[in-house]
Short mmCIF file of C-alpha atoms in Angstrom, two decimals:
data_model
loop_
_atom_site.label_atom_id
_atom_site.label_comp_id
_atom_site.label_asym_id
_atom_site.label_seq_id
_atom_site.Cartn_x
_atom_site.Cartn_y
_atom_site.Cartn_z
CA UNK A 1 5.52 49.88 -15.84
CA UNK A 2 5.14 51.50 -12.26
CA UNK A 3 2.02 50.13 -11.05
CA UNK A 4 -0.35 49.36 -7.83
CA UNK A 5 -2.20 45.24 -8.63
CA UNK A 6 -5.22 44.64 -6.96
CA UNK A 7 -6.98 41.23 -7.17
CA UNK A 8 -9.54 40.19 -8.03
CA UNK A 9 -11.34 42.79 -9.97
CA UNK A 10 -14.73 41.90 -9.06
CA UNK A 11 -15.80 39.62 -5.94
CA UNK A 12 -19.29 38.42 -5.21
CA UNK A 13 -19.15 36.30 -1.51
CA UNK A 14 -21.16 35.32 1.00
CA UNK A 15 -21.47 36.44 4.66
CA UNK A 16 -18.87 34.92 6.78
CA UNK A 17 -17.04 33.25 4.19
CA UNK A 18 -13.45 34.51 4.40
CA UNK A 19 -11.47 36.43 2.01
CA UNK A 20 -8.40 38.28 0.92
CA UNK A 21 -8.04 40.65 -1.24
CA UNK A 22 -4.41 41.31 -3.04
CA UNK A 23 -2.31 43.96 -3.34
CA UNK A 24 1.14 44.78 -4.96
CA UNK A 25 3.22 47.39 -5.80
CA UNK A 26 6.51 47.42 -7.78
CA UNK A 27 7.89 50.94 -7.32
CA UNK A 28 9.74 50.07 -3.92
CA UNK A 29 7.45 51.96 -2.06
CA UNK A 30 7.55 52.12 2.01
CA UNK A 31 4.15 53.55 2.43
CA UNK A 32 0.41 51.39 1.12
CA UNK A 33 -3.18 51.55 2.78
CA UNK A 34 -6.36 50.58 1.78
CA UNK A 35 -9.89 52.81 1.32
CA UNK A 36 -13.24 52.03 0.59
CA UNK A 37 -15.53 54.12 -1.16
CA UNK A 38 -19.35 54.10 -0.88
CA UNK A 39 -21.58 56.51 -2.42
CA UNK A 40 -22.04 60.36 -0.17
CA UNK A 41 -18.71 58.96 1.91
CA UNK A 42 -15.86 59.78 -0.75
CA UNK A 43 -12.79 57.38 0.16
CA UNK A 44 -12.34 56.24 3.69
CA UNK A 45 -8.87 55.06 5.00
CA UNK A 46 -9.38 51.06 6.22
CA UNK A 47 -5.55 50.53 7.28
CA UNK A 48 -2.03 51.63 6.68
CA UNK A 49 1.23 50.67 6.64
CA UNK A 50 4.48 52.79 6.71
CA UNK A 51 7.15 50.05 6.14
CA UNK A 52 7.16 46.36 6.99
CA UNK A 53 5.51 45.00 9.90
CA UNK A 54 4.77 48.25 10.69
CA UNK A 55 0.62 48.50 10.45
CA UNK A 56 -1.96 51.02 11.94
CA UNK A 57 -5.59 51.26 11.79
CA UNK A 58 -7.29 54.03 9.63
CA UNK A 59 -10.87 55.57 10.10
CA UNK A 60 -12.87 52.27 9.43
CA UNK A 61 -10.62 49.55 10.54
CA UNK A 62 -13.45 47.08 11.80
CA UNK A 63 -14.01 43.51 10.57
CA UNK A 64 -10.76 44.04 8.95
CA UNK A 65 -7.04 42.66 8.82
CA UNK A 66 -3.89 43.60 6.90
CA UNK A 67 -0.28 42.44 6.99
CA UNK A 68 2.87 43.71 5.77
CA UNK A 69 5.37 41.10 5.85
CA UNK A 70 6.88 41.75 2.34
CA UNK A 71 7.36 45.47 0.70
CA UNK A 72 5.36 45.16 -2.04
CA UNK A 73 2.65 43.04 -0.97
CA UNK A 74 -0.25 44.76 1.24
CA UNK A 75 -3.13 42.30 1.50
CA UNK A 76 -6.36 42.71 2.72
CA UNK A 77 -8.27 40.64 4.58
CA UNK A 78 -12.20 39.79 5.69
CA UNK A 79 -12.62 37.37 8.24
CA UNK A 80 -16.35 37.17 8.45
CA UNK A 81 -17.49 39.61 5.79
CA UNK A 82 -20.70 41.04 6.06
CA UNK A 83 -23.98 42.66 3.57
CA UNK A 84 -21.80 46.06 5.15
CA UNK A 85 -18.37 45.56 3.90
CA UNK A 86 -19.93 45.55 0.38
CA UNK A 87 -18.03 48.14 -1.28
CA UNK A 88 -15.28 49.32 -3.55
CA UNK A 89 -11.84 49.12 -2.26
CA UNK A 90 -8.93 50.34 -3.29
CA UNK A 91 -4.88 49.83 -2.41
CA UNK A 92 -2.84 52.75 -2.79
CA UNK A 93 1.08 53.25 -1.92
CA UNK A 94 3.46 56.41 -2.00
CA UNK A 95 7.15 56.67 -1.60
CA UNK A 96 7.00 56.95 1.95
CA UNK A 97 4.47 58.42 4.87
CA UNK A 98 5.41 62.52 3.75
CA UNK A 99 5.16 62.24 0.01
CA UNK A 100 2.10 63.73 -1.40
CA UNK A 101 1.46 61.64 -4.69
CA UNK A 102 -0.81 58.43 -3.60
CA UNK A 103 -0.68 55.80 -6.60
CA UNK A 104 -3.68 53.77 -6.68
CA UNK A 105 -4.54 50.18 -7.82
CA UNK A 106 -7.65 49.62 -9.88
CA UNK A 107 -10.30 48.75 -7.22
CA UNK A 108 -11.57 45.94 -6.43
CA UNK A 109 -15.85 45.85 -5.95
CA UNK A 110 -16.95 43.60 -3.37
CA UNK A 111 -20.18 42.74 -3.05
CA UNK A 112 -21.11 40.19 0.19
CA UNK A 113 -24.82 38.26 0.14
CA UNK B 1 -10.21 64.67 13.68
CA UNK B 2 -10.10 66.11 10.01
CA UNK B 3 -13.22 67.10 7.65
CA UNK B 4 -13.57 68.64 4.51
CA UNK B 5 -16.13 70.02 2.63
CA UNK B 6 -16.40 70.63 -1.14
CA UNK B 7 -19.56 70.74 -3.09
CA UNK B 8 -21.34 67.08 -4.53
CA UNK B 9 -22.30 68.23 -8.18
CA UNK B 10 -21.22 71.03 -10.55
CA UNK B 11 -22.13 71.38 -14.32
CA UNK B 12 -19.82 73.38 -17.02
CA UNK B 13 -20.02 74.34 -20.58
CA UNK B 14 -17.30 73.01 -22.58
CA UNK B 15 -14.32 75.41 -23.31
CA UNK B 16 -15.37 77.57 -20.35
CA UNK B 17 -13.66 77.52 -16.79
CA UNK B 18 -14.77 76.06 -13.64
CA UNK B 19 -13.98 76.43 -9.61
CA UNK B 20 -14.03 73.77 -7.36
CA UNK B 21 -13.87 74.78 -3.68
CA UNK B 22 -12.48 72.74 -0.80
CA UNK B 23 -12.90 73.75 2.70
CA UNK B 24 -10.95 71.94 5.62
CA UNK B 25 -10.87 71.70 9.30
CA UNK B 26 -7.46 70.11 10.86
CA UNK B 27 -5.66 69.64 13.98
CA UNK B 28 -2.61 70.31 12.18
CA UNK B 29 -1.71 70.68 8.63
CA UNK B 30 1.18 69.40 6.07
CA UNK B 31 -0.60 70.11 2.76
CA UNK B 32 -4.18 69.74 0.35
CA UNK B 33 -3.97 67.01 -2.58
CA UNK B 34 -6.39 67.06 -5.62
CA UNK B 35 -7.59 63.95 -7.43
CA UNK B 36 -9.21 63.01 -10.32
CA UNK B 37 -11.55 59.88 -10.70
CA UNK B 38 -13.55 58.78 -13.86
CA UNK B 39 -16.60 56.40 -13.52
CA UNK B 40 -15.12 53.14 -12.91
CA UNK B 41 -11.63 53.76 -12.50
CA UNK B 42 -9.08 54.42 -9.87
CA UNK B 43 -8.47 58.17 -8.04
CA UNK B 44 -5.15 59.74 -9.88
CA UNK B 45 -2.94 62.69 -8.34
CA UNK B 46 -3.45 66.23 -10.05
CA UNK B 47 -1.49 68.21 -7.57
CA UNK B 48 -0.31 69.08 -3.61
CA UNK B 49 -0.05 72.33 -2.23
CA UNK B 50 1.79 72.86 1.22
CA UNK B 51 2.43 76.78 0.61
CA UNK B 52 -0.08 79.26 -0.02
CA UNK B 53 -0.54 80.41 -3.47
CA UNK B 54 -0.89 78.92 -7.17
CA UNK B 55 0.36 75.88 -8.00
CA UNK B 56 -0.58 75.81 -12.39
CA UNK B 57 -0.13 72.54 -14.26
CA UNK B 58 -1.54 72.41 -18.18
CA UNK B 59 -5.18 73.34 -18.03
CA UNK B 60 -5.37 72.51 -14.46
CA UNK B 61 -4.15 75.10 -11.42
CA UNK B 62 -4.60 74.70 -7.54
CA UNK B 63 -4.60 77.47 -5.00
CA UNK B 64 -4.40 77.12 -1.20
CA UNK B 65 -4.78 79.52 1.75
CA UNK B 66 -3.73 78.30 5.12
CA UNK B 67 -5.01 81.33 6.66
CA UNK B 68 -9.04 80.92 5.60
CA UNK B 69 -8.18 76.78 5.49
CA UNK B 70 -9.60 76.99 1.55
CA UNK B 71 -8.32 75.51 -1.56
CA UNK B 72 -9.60 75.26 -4.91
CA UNK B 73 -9.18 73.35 -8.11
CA UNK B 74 -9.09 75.76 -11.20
CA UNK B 75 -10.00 73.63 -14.68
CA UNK B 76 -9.95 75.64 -17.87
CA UNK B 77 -10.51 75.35 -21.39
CA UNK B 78 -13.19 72.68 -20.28
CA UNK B 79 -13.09 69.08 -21.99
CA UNK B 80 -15.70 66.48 -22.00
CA UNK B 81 -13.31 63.96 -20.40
CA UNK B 82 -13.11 66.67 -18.17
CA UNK B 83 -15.89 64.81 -16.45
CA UNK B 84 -15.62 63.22 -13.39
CA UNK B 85 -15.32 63.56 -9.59
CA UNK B 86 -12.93 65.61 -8.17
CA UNK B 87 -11.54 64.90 -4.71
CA UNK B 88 -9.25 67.48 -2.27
CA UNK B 89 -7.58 65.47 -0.07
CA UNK B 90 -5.71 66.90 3.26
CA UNK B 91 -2.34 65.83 4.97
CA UNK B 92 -2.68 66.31 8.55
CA UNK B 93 -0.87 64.45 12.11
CA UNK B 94 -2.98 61.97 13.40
CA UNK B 95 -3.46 60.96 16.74
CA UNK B 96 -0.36 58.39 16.58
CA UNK B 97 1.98 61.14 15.50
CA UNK B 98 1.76 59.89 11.78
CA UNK B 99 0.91 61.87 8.94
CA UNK B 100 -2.57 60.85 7.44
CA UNK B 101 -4.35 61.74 4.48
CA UNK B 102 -8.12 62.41 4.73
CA UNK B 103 -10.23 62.48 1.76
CA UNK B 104 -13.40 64.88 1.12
CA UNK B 105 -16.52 63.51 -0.13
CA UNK B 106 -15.88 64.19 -4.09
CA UNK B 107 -17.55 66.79 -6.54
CA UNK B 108 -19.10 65.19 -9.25
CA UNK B 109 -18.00 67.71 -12.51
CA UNK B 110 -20.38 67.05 -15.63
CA UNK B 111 -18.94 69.20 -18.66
CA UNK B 112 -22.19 70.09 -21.37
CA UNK B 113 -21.45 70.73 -25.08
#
């Protein structure tokens, strides 16, 4: 079945404790970023990638980190998360940068103490 | 930059038809996305328009104008699991020369028996 993983469905951490939060995709996409969605802001784009080791920064790129060293595998990553970063992220991929149809993983709600 | 704007919360009778408006400003512009996300689970593509006009798919049609930078999302024969929120998204160049996809804020749809 062509799908988007994320991991772990529900996190509760603590500030500055680091964390990573998975992401894979099995329909040979070239194109994955990450969004997080809080209440009044609708989805916000975190990061993007449009092929391997090929990464850019979205709207809301700070206190995070993402690498693309495999195609399927987009991770996410907190450093030092903070009470802010508490939020519901999700992973989503398309074909490539120009196709219109994003595919999205289940989310992944964070919550940081 | 790129903003949107579609309204938060609309209410509609079961079995009737409802209107949700999107309005967009771009520097540039590829094409306006709609998605569909129930409570708890992950945004999923209804439809893409690049070209003015209708764009009809079951129950659900789309309609863009480039000219007045408006698009709507046309639901008919309303369903209760109808309900949920109802993003327009918009393709546009960013500032890296990349295509980007910007989400609005979500309209919250609550069908009534």
């Amino acid at each position: 079945e062509a799908q988007v993983t994320q991991n772990p469905r529900y996190l509760i951490t603590v500030t500055g404790k680091k964390l990573t939060v998975t992401c894979s995709q099995n329909m040979n996409h070239e194109y994955m970023s990450w969004y997080r969605q809080d209440p009044g802001l609708g989805l916000r784009q975190i990061y993007y990638s449009m092929n391997v080791e090929v990464t850019d920064k979205g709207d809301v790129p700070e206190g995070y980190k993402v690498s693309r060293k495999e195609k399927r595998n987009f991770p996410l990553i907190l450093e030092s998360p903070s009470p802010n970063q508490t939020s519901l992220y999700f992973c989503a991929s398309s074909l490539d940068l120009t196709n219109e149809k994003l595919f999205f993983g289940s989310g992944t709600q964070l919550s940081v103490l | 930059g790129q903003s949107l704007e579609q309204p938060s919360e609309v209410t509609a009778v079961e079995g009737a038809i409802v209107q949700i408006n999107c309005t967009y400003q771009t520097s540039g512009f590829y094409g306006l996305s709609w998605y569909q996300q129930h409570d708890g689970g992950a945004p999923t593509f209804l439809s893409y328009n690049a070209l003015d006009g209708l764009e009809e798919t079951g129950r659900f049609s789309s309609f863009l104008s480039r000219s007045d930078s408006y698009g709507y999302l046309l639901l008919q024969e309303l369903q209760m699991k109808d309900s949920a929120s109802y993003f327009c998204a918009v393709r546009a160049p960013n500032s890296g020369g990349y295509q980007k996809v910007t989400f609005g804020i979500g309209t919250k749809l609550q069908v009534i028996p």
